[in-house]
Tab-separated table of C-alpha atoms and ligand atoms in Angstrom:
chain	number	residue	atom	x	y	z
A	186	UNK	CA	-49.845	106.396	-62.026
A	187	UNK	CA	-48.233	106.385	-65.268
A	188	UNK	CA	-50.059	108.061	-68.294
A	189	UNK	CA	-50.985	104.269	-69.443
A	190	UNK	CA	-52.235	103.308	-66.366
A	191	UNK	CA	-54.469	106.795	-65.968
A	192	UNK	CA	-56.141	105.723	-69.640
A	193	UNK	CA	-56.685	102.347	-68.313
A	194	UNK	CA	-58.224	103.580	-65.322
A	195	UNK	CA	-60.428	106.304	-66.903
A	196	UNK	CA	-61.480	103.346	-69.469
A	197	UNK	CA	-62.481	100.932	-66.918
A	198	UNK	CA	-64.486	103.958	-65.154
A	199	UNK	CA	-65.891	104.738	-68.738
A	200	UNK	CA	-67.078	101.000	-68.827
A	201	UNK	CA	-68.118	100.988	-65.613
A	202	UNK	CA	-70.527	104.029	-66.027
A	203	UNK	CA	-71.908	102.726	-69.088
A	204	UNK	CA	-72.849	99.406	-67.213
A	205	UNK	CA	-74.748	101.581	-64.273
A	206	UNK	CA	-76.824	103.511	-66.993
A	207	UNK	CA	-77.716	100.301	-68.566
A	208	UNK	CA	-78.630	98.456	-65.327
A	209	UNK	CA	-80.712	101.332	-64.520
A	210	UNK	CA	-82.153	101.355	-68.104
A	211	UNK	CA	-83.215	97.366	-67.458
A	212	UNK	CA	-85.021	98.200	-63.926
A	213	UNK	CA	-87.044	101.049	-66.033
A	214	UNK	CA	-87.598	99.050	-68.855
A	215	UNK	CA	-88.984	96.078	-66.804
A	216	UNK	CA	-90.014	96.938	-63.324
A	217	UNK	CA	-91.942	94.060	-62.539
A	218	UNK	CA	-88.805	91.910	-62.930
A	219	UNK	CA	-87.129	93.555	-59.861
A	220	UNK	CA	-90.125	94.837	-57.597
A	221	UNK	CA	-92.746	91.912	-59.049
A	222	UNK	CA	-95.629	94.528	-59.574
A	223	UNK	CA	-96.002	98.310	-60.116
A	224	UNK	CA	-99.079	98.449	-58.674
A	225	UNK	CA	-100.096	99.830	-55.166
A	226	UNK	CA	-98.362	96.819	-53.824
A	227	UNK	CA	-95.214	97.299	-56.067
A	228	UNK	CA	-95.114	101.006	-55.080
A	229	UNK	CA	-95.004	100.102	-51.321
A	230	UNK	CA	-91.934	97.585	-52.059
A	231	UNK	CA	-90.169	100.585	-52.725
A	232	UNK	CA	-90.146	102.025	-48.836
A	233	UNK	CA	-89.200	98.185	-47.480
A	234	UNK	CA	-86.201	98.280	-50.183
A	235	UNK	CA	-84.903	101.390	-48.034
A	236	UNK	CA	-85.730	100.365	-44.814
A	237	UNK	CA	-84.578	96.861	-44.827
A	238	UNK	CA	-80.626	98.325	-44.912
A	239	UNK	CA	-81.872	100.467	-41.879
A	240	UNK	CA	-82.606	97.525	-40.872
A	241	UNK	CA	-79.831	95.499	-41.880
A	242	UNK	CA	-77.539	97.975	-40.120
A	243	UNK	CA	-79.690	97.466	-36.926
A	244	UNK	CA	-79.054	93.800	-37.072
A	245	UNK	CA	-75.478	94.888	-37.399
A	246	UNK	CA	-75.739	96.295	-34.014
A	247	UNK	CA	-75.125	100.130	-34.577
A	248	UNK	CA	-78.844	101.363	-35.365
A	249	UNK	CA	-82.178	101.695	-32.862
A	250	UNK	CA	-83.805	103.984	-34.448
A	251	UNK	CA	-85.808	104.263	-37.641
A	252	UNK	CA	-87.873	106.855	-38.997
A	253	UNK	CA	-90.643	106.668	-41.706
A	254	UNK	CA	-92.207	109.972	-43.025
A	255	UNK	CA	-94.737	110.300	-46.008
A	256	UNK	CA	-94.431	113.556	-47.068
A	257	UNK	CA	-97.059	115.741	-48.139
A	258	UNK	CA	-96.358	115.311	-51.784
A	259	UNK	CA	-96.088	111.818	-50.997
A	260	UNK	CA	-92.779	111.159	-51.208
A	261	UNK	CA	-90.886	109.017	-48.911
A	262	UNK	CA	-88.216	109.760	-46.186
A	263	UNK	CA	-86.310	106.962	-44.251
A	264	UNK	CA	-84.228	108.357	-41.374
A	265	UNK	CA	-81.826	106.137	-39.052
A	266	UNK	CA	-79.199	106.624	-36.686
A	267	UNK	CA	-76.573	103.877	-37.937
A	268	UNK	CA	-73.213	104.977	-38.990
A	269	UNK	CA	-73.869	106.480	-41.987
A	270	UNK	CA	-73.401	104.812	-45.345
A	271	UNK	CA	-69.526	105.033	-46.515
A	272	UNK	CA	-68.765	108.015	-48.796
A	273	UNK	CA	-65.156	107.267	-48.980
A	274	UNK	CA	-63.698	105.691	-52.847
A	275	UNK	CA	-63.694	101.746	-53.003
A	276	UNK	CA	-60.450	100.902	-53.991
A	277	UNK	CA	-62.381	98.185	-56.660
A	278	UNK	CA	-64.620	100.832	-58.258
A	279	UNK	CA	-62.849	104.002	-57.898
A	280	UNK	CA	-66.524	105.439	-56.877
A	281	UNK	CA	-67.859	106.071	-53.706
A	282	UNK	CA	-69.395	103.518	-51.507
A	283	UNK	CA	-72.843	106.107	-51.615
A	284	UNK	CA	-72.838	105.734	-55.171
A	285	UNK	CA	-72.114	102.586	-55.858
A	286	UNK	CA	-74.574	100.826	-53.100
A	287	UNK	CA	-77.426	103.700	-54.763
A	288	UNK	CA	-76.555	102.762	-58.487
A	289	UNK	CA	-75.273	99.547	-58.754
A	290	UNK	CA	-77.846	96.850	-58.987
A	291	UNK	CA	-77.732	93.585	-56.669
A	292	UNK	CA	-74.697	96.133	-54.440
A	293	UNK	CA	-77.020	93.456	-52.081
A	294	UNK	CA	-74.666	90.336	-50.478
A	295	UNK	CA	-74.526	93.279	-48.755
A	296	UNK	CA	-73.419	96.386	-50.906
A	297	UNK	CA	-70.548	94.757	-51.993
A	298	UNK	CA	-68.953	94.034	-48.272
A	299	UNK	CA	-67.792	90.782	-46.339
A	300	UNK	CA	-71.141	91.063	-44.662
A	301	UNK	CA	-74.148	89.445	-46.024
A	302	UNK	CA	-77.972	90.958	-46.313
A	303	UNK	CA	-79.660	89.789	-43.826
A	304	UNK	CA	-83.219	91.623	-43.824
A	305	UNK	CA	-84.619	90.946	-47.026
A	306	UNK	CA	-87.569	92.765	-49.160
A	307	UNK	CA	-89.961	90.438	-51.146
A	308	UNK	CA	-87.100	90.765	-53.716
A	309	UNK	CA	-84.104	91.961	-51.752
A	310	UNK	CA	-82.833	93.969	-54.821
A	311	UNK	CA	-81.730	97.029	-52.944
A	312	UNK	CA	-81.604	100.198	-52.915
A	313	UNK	CA	-80.387	101.318	-56.452
A	314	UNK	CA	-83.881	99.774	-57.728
A	315	UNK	CA	-85.808	102.220	-55.649
A	316	UNK	CA	-83.604	104.568	-57.311
A	317	UNK	CA	-83.891	103.605	-60.681
A	318	UNK	CA	-88.094	104.021	-60.634
A	319	UNK	CA	-87.755	107.354	-58.682
A	320	UNK	CA	-88.362	110.485	-60.185
A	321	UNK	CA	-85.916	111.889	-57.597
A	322	UNK	CA	-83.855	110.881	-54.709
A	323	UNK	CA	-81.461	112.600	-52.365
A	324	UNK	CA	-79.317	111.149	-49.423
A	325	UNK	CA	-77.762	112.434	-46.717
A	326	UNK	CA	-74.929	110.843	-44.966
A	327	UNK	CA	-74.216	111.824	-41.335
A	328	UNK	CA	-70.842	110.555	-40.982
A	329	UNK	CA	-66.914	112.263	-39.654
A	330	UNK	CA	-68.578	115.250	-38.218
A	331	UNK	CA	-69.929	116.099	-41.670
A	332	UNK	CA	-73.252	116.007	-43.843
A	333	UNK	CA	-72.632	114.471	-46.785
A	334	UNK	CA	-75.533	115.098	-49.770
A	335	UNK	CA	-76.033	113.576	-53.302
A	336	UNK	CA	-78.908	113.793	-55.289
A	337	UNK	CA	-80.178	111.262	-58.039
A	338	UNK	CA	-82.969	111.699	-61.029
A	339	UNK	CA	-84.209	108.669	-62.548
A	340	UNK	CA	-80.888	106.832	-60.789
A	341	UNK	CA	-78.447	108.940	-62.482
A	342	UNK	CA	-76.091	111.122	-59.754
A	343	UNK	CA	-76.686	114.692	-60.206
A	344	UNK	CA	-72.869	115.785	-59.768
A	345	UNK	CA	-70.817	114.728	-57.343
A	346	UNK	CA	-71.148	114.101	-53.438
A	347	UNK	CA	-71.469	117.366	-51.632
A	348	UNK	CA	-70.296	118.199	-47.901
A	349	UNK	CA	-73.152	120.427	-47.026
A	350	UNK	CA	-72.977	121.051	-43.208
A	351	UNK	CA	-71.348	119.817	-39.865
A	352	UNK	CA	-73.279	117.200	-37.513
A	353	UNK	CA	-72.080	115.837	-34.463
A	354	UNK	CA	-74.317	112.758	-34.840
A	355	UNK	CA	-74.136	109.566	-37.461
A	356	UNK	CA	-76.931	108.294	-39.669
A	357	UNK	CA	-78.430	108.100	-43.214
A	358	UNK	CA	-81.459	109.898	-44.802
A	359	UNK	CA	-82.693	109.143	-48.128
A	360	UNK	CA	-85.860	110.657	-49.541
A	361	UNK	CA	-87.207	109.513	-52.691
A	362	UNK	CA	-90.173	110.270	-54.771
A	363	UNK	CA	-91.733	107.429	-56.979
A	364	UNK	CA	-91.808	108.318	-60.999
A	365	UNK	CA	-95.178	108.347	-61.813
A	366	UNK	CA	-93.838	107.530	-64.978
A	367	UNK	CA	-93.586	103.830	-63.617
A	368	UNK	CA	-96.065	103.535	-60.972
A	369	UNK	CA	-99.013	104.632	-63.440
A	370	UNK	CA	-101.915	103.070	-61.088
A	371	UNK	CA	-101.100	105.303	-58.228
A	372	UNK	CA	-98.284	106.916	-56.004
A	373	UNK	CA	-100.082	107.689	-53.172
A	374	UNK	CA	-98.851	105.762	-49.834
A	375	UNK	CA	-101.502	103.860	-47.885
A	376	UNK	CA	-100.698	104.670	-44.466
A	377	UNK	CA	-102.417	102.132	-42.708
A	378	UNK	CA	-100.305	99.586	-45.036
A	379	UNK	CA	-97.213	101.296	-43.845
A	380	UNK	CA	-98.369	100.761	-40.594
A	381	UNK	CA	-99.047	96.914	-40.360
A	382	UNK	CA	-95.226	96.366	-41.745
A	383	UNK	CA	-94.223	99.165	-39.278
A	384	UNK	CA	-94.984	97.310	-36.476
A	385	UNK	CA	-94.449	93.806	-37.746
A	386	UNK	CA	-90.659	95.121	-38.370
A	387	UNK	CA	-90.798	96.664	-34.883
A	388	UNK	CA	-91.781	93.300	-33.258
A	389	UNK	CA	-89.263	91.702	-35.345
A	390	UNK	CA	-86.441	93.073	-34.236
A	391	UNK	CA	-86.592	93.637	-30.488
A	392	UNK	CA	-85.172	97.360	-29.319
A	393	UNK	CA	-85.674	99.277	-32.570
A	394	UNK	CA	-87.430	102.004	-32.389
A	395	UNK	CA	-89.741	102.104	-35.786
A	396	UNK	CA	-91.552	105.112	-36.379
A	397	UNK	CA	-94.003	106.197	-38.978
A	398	UNK	CA	-95.268	110.055	-39.891
A	399	UNK	CA	-98.271	111.025	-42.033
A	400	UNK	CA	-97.469	115.105	-43.077
A	401	UNK	CA	-100.574	114.531	-45.214
A	402	UNK	CA	-102.654	114.802	-42.432
A	403	UNK	CA	-101.746	116.268	-39.044
A	404	UNK	CA	-101.942	112.996	-36.742
A	405	UNK	CA	-99.248	112.285	-34.446
A	406	UNK	CA	-96.688	110.104	-35.721
A	407	UNK	CA	-96.649	106.461	-34.527
A	408	UNK	CA	-94.230	104.598	-33.368
A	409	UNK	CA	-93.153	100.613	-32.296
A	410	UNK	CA	-90.597	99.536	-29.662
A	411	UNK	CA	-90.643	96.082	-28.060
A	412	UNK	CA	-88.093	95.055	-25.942
A	413	UNK	CA	-89.936	91.611	-25.941
A	414	UNK	CA	-89.625	90.815	-30.042
A	415	UNK	CA	-91.576	88.386	-30.581
A	416	UNK	CA	-92.457	87.527	-27.258
A	417	UNK	CA	-94.497	90.749	-27.492
A	418	UNK	CA	-95.794	89.978	-30.834
A	419	UNK	CA	-97.410	86.408	-29.316
A	420	UNK	CA	-98.746	88.759	-26.854
A	421	UNK	CA	-100.250	91.113	-28.971
A	422	UNK	CA	-101.988	88.049	-31.279
A	423	UNK	CA	-103.356	86.748	-28.182
A	424	UNK	CA	-104.596	90.290	-27.007
A	425	UNK	CA	-108.279	89.361	-27.390
A	426	UNK	CA	-107.898	86.226	-25.922
A	427	UNK	CA	-107.646	84.252	-22.398
A	428	UNK	CA	-104.331	82.955	-22.064
A	429	UNK	CA	-102.953	80.235	-20.332
A	430	UNK	CA	-99.653	81.330	-19.340
A	431	UNK	CA	-96.599	84.084	-19.939
A	432	UNK	CA	-95.134	83.435	-23.275
A	433	UNK	CA	-91.744	80.780	-23.354
A	434	UNK	CA	-89.320	82.464	-25.147
A	435	UNK	CA	-86.286	80.593	-26.359
A	436	UNK	CA	-83.299	82.126	-28.484
A	437	UNK	CA	-80.275	80.642	-29.685
A	438	UNK	CA	-77.616	80.316	-32.439
A	439	UNK	CA	-75.360	77.531	-34.625
A	440	UNK	CA	-73.082	78.041	-37.265
A	441	UNK	CA	-74.944	81.683	-37.877
A	442	UNK	CA	-77.714	80.788	-37.803
A	443	UNK	CA	-79.879	82.568	-35.103
A	444	UNK	CA	-83.860	80.869	-34.200
A	445	UNK	CA	-85.684	82.605	-32.278
A	446	UNK	CA	-89.233	81.367	-30.645
A	447	UNK	CA	-92.391	82.420	-28.886
A	448	UNK	CA	-95.284	80.626	-27.470
A	449	UNK	CA	-98.310	81.421	-25.756
A	450	UNK	CA	-101.070	78.925	-25.618
A	451	UNK	CA	-104.409	80.320	-25.018
A	452	UNK	CA	-108.056	78.613	-24.080
A	453	UNK	CA	-109.095	78.111	-27.944
A	454	UNK	CA	-108.328	74.991	-29.958
A	455	UNK	CA	-107.002	76.558	-32.954
A	456	UNK	CA	-103.058	76.812	-33.300
A	457	UNK	CA	-101.623	79.879	-35.429
A	458	UNK	CA	-98.171	79.763	-35.992
A	459	UNK	CA	-96.484	82.386	-37.695
A	460	UNK	CA	-93.122	81.666	-39.282
A	461	UNK	CA	-90.783	84.351	-40.787
A	462	UNK	CA	-86.925	84.366	-42.280
A	463	UNK	CA	-84.782	87.506	-41.925
A	464	UNK	CA	-87.906	89.668	-41.204
A	465	UNK	CA	-89.709	88.136	-44.154
A	466	UNK	CA	-93.355	86.218	-42.975
A	467	UNK	CA	-93.002	83.033	-44.628
A	468	UNK	CA	-96.881	82.363	-45.175
A	469	UNK	CA	-96.442	79.069	-46.301
A	470	UNK	CA	-94.525	77.768	-43.493
A	471	UNK	CA	-91.717	75.373	-45.035
A	472	UNK	CA	-88.840	73.452	-43.792
A	473	UNK	CA	-88.049	75.699	-40.889
A	474	UNK	CA	-91.933	75.750	-39.168
A	475	UNK	CA	-92.447	71.769	-40.298
A	476	UNK	CA	-89.108	71.570	-37.923
A	477	UNK	CA	-90.417	72.860	-35.358
A	478	UNK	CA	-93.777	71.517	-35.230
A	479	UNK	CA	-92.426	68.165	-35.272
A	480	UNK	CA	-89.885	69.039	-32.505
A	481	UNK	CA	-92.571	70.836	-30.296
A	482	UNK	CA	-95.099	67.442	-30.341
A	483	UNK	CA	-92.157	65.456	-29.658
A	484	UNK	CA	-90.985	67.441	-26.344
A	485	UNK	CA	-94.893	67.345	-25.025
A	486	UNK	CA	-95.613	63.673	-26.002
A	487	UNK	CA	-91.761	62.463	-24.055
A	488	UNK	CA	-92.509	64.656	-21.386
A	489	UNK	CA	-95.961	63.558	-20.983
A	490	UNK	CA	-94.926	59.702	-21.201
A	491	UNK	CA	-92.262	60.591	-18.517
A	492	UNK	CA	-94.509	62.076	-16.217
A	493	UNK	CA	-97.647	59.636	-16.482
A	494	UNK	CA	-99.935	62.039	-17.897
A	495	UNK	CA	-101.032	59.461	-20.729
A	496	UNK	CA	-102.334	56.242	-19.929
A	497	UNK	CA	-100.360	53.613	-20.991
A	498	UNK	CA	-102.623	52.716	-23.943
A	499	UNK	CA	-103.244	56.310	-25.296
A	500	UNK	CA	-101.292	56.990	-28.416
A	501	UNK	CA	-99.347	59.638	-28.946
A	502	UNK	CA	-100.082	63.272	-29.888
A	503	UNK	CA	-100.294	64.487	-33.385
A	504	UNK	CA	-98.728	67.066	-35.347
B	847	LIG	C1	-70.669	101.248	-42.971
B	847	LIG	C2	-70.552	100.251	-43.565
B	847	LIG	C3	-71.587	99.606	-44.658
B	847	LIG	C4	-73.143	100.362	-44.730
B	847	LIG	C5	-73.071	100.957	-44.005
B	847	LIG	C6	-72.160	101.301	-42.892
B	847	LIG	C7	-74.881	101.331	-43.965
B	847	LIG	C8	-75.653	101.675	-44.963
B	847	LIG	C9	-76.779	101.918	-44.839
B	847	LIG	C10	-78.072	101.967	-45.867
B	847	LIG	C11	-79.271	102.783	-45.143
B	847	LIG	N1	-78.639	102.891	-43.734
B	847	LIG	C12	-77.462	102.629	-43.875
B	847	LIG	N2	-76.514	102.806	-42.384
B	847	LIG	C13	-74.985	102.136	-42.372
B	847	LIG	C14	-70.585	99.108	-45.873
B	847	LIG	C15	-71.011	97.660	-45.392
B	847	LIG	C16	-70.685	96.411	-45.996
B	847	LIG	O1	-69.954	96.581	-47.373
B	847	LIG	O2	-70.867	95.132	-45.826
């Protein structure tokens, strides 16, 4: 590298650093713009932003275990057995991928790579926002036989990545403590609230074990793992009802869009449809849900007509 090249590279690096610091400052100044609210809900949202990255690693096929631990001091540890966040220097930024993921806003789409972030939190803003809103955040990466460490305070890296040991596993461990200066209402995590979503994530991501442990109490950790995925979910929803059959299940893919459906009728007359898109419960439905309803109604009507289950004069079933 020539002297000029070196200077221009250093300037680019300096400009980059300023952008990062400005980004972190923007998040801390208006956290609501990034996580919706700094209430209990926003506090818990931080957990899902970190867990989503592990879920994405699971969706990519590299991770089948995610552990969430509420520590005694109400910090949160998330451990996955994925590939480990890359620590090598990125060409584009001249910085380690790990540092970029943890400090650059919207390093979504995913982490500036060519794959897209699939699992979405409510706002899908990523680890850097959690980092900015945490008094401390520590990442340990197990990768290539080494354990790498990088620590942050209020999003700012406290040094360079260090090698702190050797390992024969791969994965990422992130521990963060939400900043009490930001979460002024409460920095205490609610086990039941976390457990509900942990169970849901396990139903929605079949084969992935998601566990939750509360070190503030001496309760046993809970772990959820459903080989049946959303089929297990409908069985769970119907657990206190008379069911009429085993769940019907179908999965298909078209133009990289994967659709999964599980149906199980019970002896009641109320219909409950739960729809999700990218792991997010779409409470108000949408074209995915209404399209499904129309399709199901049409198929049932066609079947019933063809098999003379209606009288000629009977109207079709309505959706
Ligand atoms: C390999 C490549 C990339 C990310 C990861 C592994 C990875 C990230 C996280 C975050 C939490 N756990 C993780 N485990 C693995 C980058 C891929 C890309 O840029 O598309």
